[in-house]
Tab-separated table of C-alpha atoms in Angstrom:
chain	number	residue	atom	x	y	z
A	1	UNK	CA	123.426	224.507	112.555
A	2	UNK	CA	122.243	223.843	115.319
A	3	UNK	CA	119.964	220.683	113.331
A	4	UNK	CA	124.127	219.100	111.853
A	5	UNK	CA	125.266	218.736	115.318
A	6	UNK	CA	122.331	217.297	116.709
A	7	UNK	CA	122.719	215.348	113.841
A	8	UNK	CA	126.655	213.744	114.818
A	9	UNK	CA	125.675	213.368	118.816
A	10	UNK	CA	123.031	211.397	116.922
A	11	UNK	CA	125.089	209.140	114.602
A	12	UNK	CA	125.145	205.234	114.466
A	13	UNK	CA	129.130	204.809	114.640
A	14	UNK	CA	130.430	204.856	118.304
A	15	UNK	CA	133.293	207.238	118.681
A	16	UNK	CA	136.871	207.073	118.172
A	17	UNK	CA	137.241	207.051	122.235
A	18	UNK	CA	135.285	203.836	122.475
A	19	UNK	CA	137.051	201.953	119.726
A	20	UNK	CA	140.554	202.904	121.062
A	21	UNK	CA	139.402	201.669	124.246
A	22	UNK	CA	137.935	198.207	123.443
A	23	UNK	CA	141.198	198.070	121.066
A	24	UNK	CA	143.406	198.489	124.480
A	25	UNK	CA	141.608	196.058	126.865
A	26	UNK	CA	141.310	193.468	124.374
A	27	UNK	CA	144.958	193.556	123.957
A	28	UNK	CA	145.254	194.221	127.525
A	29	UNK	CA	143.399	190.979	128.540
A	30	UNK	CA	144.711	188.683	125.373
A	31	UNK	CA	148.270	189.273	127.021
A	32	UNK	CA	147.298	188.575	130.435
A	33	UNK	CA	145.703	184.952	129.387
A	34	UNK	CA	148.761	184.683	127.767
A	35	UNK	CA	150.972	185.215	130.221
A	36	UNK	CA	148.728	183.167	132.517
A	37	UNK	CA	148.261	179.853	129.799
A	38	UNK	CA	152.334	179.832	129.776
A	39	UNK	CA	152.418	179.225	133.596
A	40	UNK	CA	149.545	176.995	134.010
A	41	UNK	CA	150.992	174.922	131.249
A	42	UNK	CA	154.277	175.058	132.876
A	43	UNK	CA	152.625	173.477	135.741
A	44	UNK	CA	150.831	171.225	134.020
A	45	UNK	CA	154.207	169.683	132.426
A	46	UNK	CA	155.638	169.486	135.878
A	47	UNK	CA	152.605	167.155	137.005
A	48	UNK	CA	152.789	164.965	134.211
A	49	UNK	CA	154.587	161.400	134.440
A	50	UNK	CA	157.723	161.055	133.643
A	51	UNK	CA	159.603	157.556	132.544
A	52	UNK	CA	159.228	156.110	136.027
A	53	UNK	CA	155.727	156.335	135.944
A	54	UNK	CA	155.923	159.598	138.867
A	55	UNK	CA	156.520	163.202	137.935
A	56	UNK	CA	158.722	166.013	138.883
A	57	UNK	CA	156.629	166.852	141.994
A	58	UNK	CA	155.976	163.427	142.762
A	59	UNK	CA	159.529	163.322	143.082
A	60	UNK	CA	159.719	166.505	144.926
A	61	UNK	CA	156.845	165.473	147.762
A	62	UNK	CA	158.698	161.878	148.299
A	63	UNK	CA	162.174	163.598	148.686
A	64	UNK	CA	160.743	166.493	151.436
A	65	UNK	CA	158.896	163.791	152.904
A	66	UNK	CA	161.613	161.447	153.383
A	67	UNK	CA	164.155	163.925	154.584
A	68	UNK	CA	161.490	165.440	156.661
A	69	UNK	CA	163.295	163.651	160.475
A	70	UNK	CA	166.684	165.031	159.285
A	71	UNK	CA	166.543	168.816	158.980
A	72	UNK	CA	166.948	170.765	162.413
A	73	UNK	CA	165.497	174.575	163.281
A	74	UNK	CA	168.720	175.691	162.381
A	75	UNK	CA	168.633	174.321	158.782
A	76	UNK	CA	165.336	175.096	158.152
A	77	UNK	CA	166.289	179.230	159.222
A	78	UNK	CA	168.803	178.731	156.593
A	79	UNK	CA	166.501	177.471	154.535
A	80	UNK	CA	164.523	180.308	154.624
A	81	UNK	CA	167.105	182.212	154.649
A	82	UNK	CA	168.268	181.070	151.150
A	83	UNK	CA	164.862	181.971	149.768
A	84	UNK	CA	164.941	185.205	150.825
A	85	UNK	CA	165.579	186.884	146.918
A	86	UNK	CA	162.664	184.851	145.616
A	87	UNK	CA	159.876	187.121	144.951
A	88	UNK	CA	157.206	186.505	147.677
A	89	UNK	CA	154.349	185.002	145.608
A	90	UNK	CA	157.043	182.070	144.377
A	91	UNK	CA	158.840	181.760	147.993
A	92	UNK	CA	156.697	178.920	149.166
A	93	UNK	CA	157.072	177.029	145.600
A	94	UNK	CA	160.772	177.632	145.508
A	95	UNK	CA	161.366	176.807	149.059
A	96	UNK	CA	159.452	173.233	148.345
A	97	UNK	CA	161.665	172.170	145.532
A	98	UNK	CA	165.361	173.844	146.895
A	99	UNK	CA	164.249	171.410	149.919
A	100	UNK	CA	163.306	168.519	147.757
A	101	UNK	CA	166.977	168.899	146.204
A	102	UNK	CA	168.207	169.521	149.644
A	103	UNK	CA	166.624	166.485	151.005
A	104	UNK	CA	167.759	164.002	147.968
A	105	UNK	CA	171.443	165.507	148.745
A	106	UNK	CA	171.100	164.266	152.333
A	107	UNK	CA	169.199	160.808	151.568
A	108	UNK	CA	171.400	160.000	149.519
A	109	UNK	CA	174.974	160.683	151.293
A	110	UNK	CA	173.136	158.785	154.210
A	111	UNK	CA	173.549	161.503	156.483
A	112	UNK	CA	172.185	161.443	159.959
A	113	UNK	CA	170.932	165.532	159.567
A	114	UNK	CA	170.978	167.785	157.106
A	115	UNK	CA	174.214	169.780	157.785
A	116	UNK	CA	174.915	173.774	156.437
A	117	UNK	CA	176.829	172.050	153.524
A	118	UNK	CA	174.056	170.121	151.862
A	119	UNK	CA	172.076	172.882	152.036
A	120	UNK	CA	174.323	174.913	149.538
A	121	UNK	CA	175.117	172.490	147.910
A	122	UNK	CA	171.183	171.649	147.045
A	123	UNK	CA	170.697	175.949	146.680
A	124	UNK	CA	172.764	175.574	143.669
A	125	UNK	CA	171.887	172.229	142.293
A	126	UNK	CA	168.009	173.186	142.619
A	127	UNK	CA	168.315	177.018	141.381
A	128	UNK	CA	168.079	177.227	137.437
A	129	UNK	CA	170.640	178.114	135.182
A	130	UNK	CA	169.560	180.697	133.934
A	131	UNK	CA	169.894	182.564	137.829
A	132	UNK	CA	173.357	181.854	138.538
A	133	UNK	CA	174.301	185.259	138.003
A	134	UNK	CA	172.107	186.212	140.828
A	135	UNK	CA	172.463	183.012	143.045
A	136	UNK	CA	176.526	184.173	143.067
A	137	UNK	CA	175.712	187.359	143.816
A	138	UNK	CA	173.578	186.391	146.612
A	139	UNK	CA	176.070	184.202	148.062
A	140	UNK	CA	178.565	186.074	148.411
A	141	UNK	CA	176.918	188.883	149.749
A	142	UNK	CA	175.760	186.444	152.539
A	143	UNK	CA	179.254	185.842	152.849
A	144	UNK	CA	178.792	181.860	152.224
A	145	UNK	CA	181.822	179.840	151.120
A	146	UNK	CA	180.820	178.402	147.961
A	147	UNK	CA	184.285	177.627	146.719
A	148	UNK	CA	183.415	173.763	146.595
A	149	UNK	CA	180.353	173.836	144.698
A	150	UNK	CA	182.260	175.973	141.872
A	151	UNK	CA	181.655	173.061	139.231
A	152	UNK	CA	178.514	173.086	140.212
A	153	UNK	CA	177.531	176.430	138.488
A	154	UNK	CA	177.595	176.819	134.682
């Protein structure tokens, strides 16, 4: 009997728990790589040039730089308040894209400075449609009147 039990310890086949842990880690790592690849592909699409020769990121940088002198400290603080619901790791990217949209609106309207109305309009326009429900609840929670821009929310 002891000879038979020692043979099972020396068998060439790995145990079930080891094979299951290998399968688990394989699926976990494959899932993480798929998720990371999805976000990398989205970033890659933003860098591709459009018909005018500039990418989406080029245009964002252009509008941020063009509108930089129009921003007051009060409007920068208001922009910081608007991007508070965005998760921390994505907040800088969201702030840049929202600031670009606000800057575009302010520059195209020939405004001498960025106003609260520009910020609200730019925030609504820059927010993806899938997040409109959160956008509305955030604006209402903070007492921000968005009724003049209701037509921009789909």
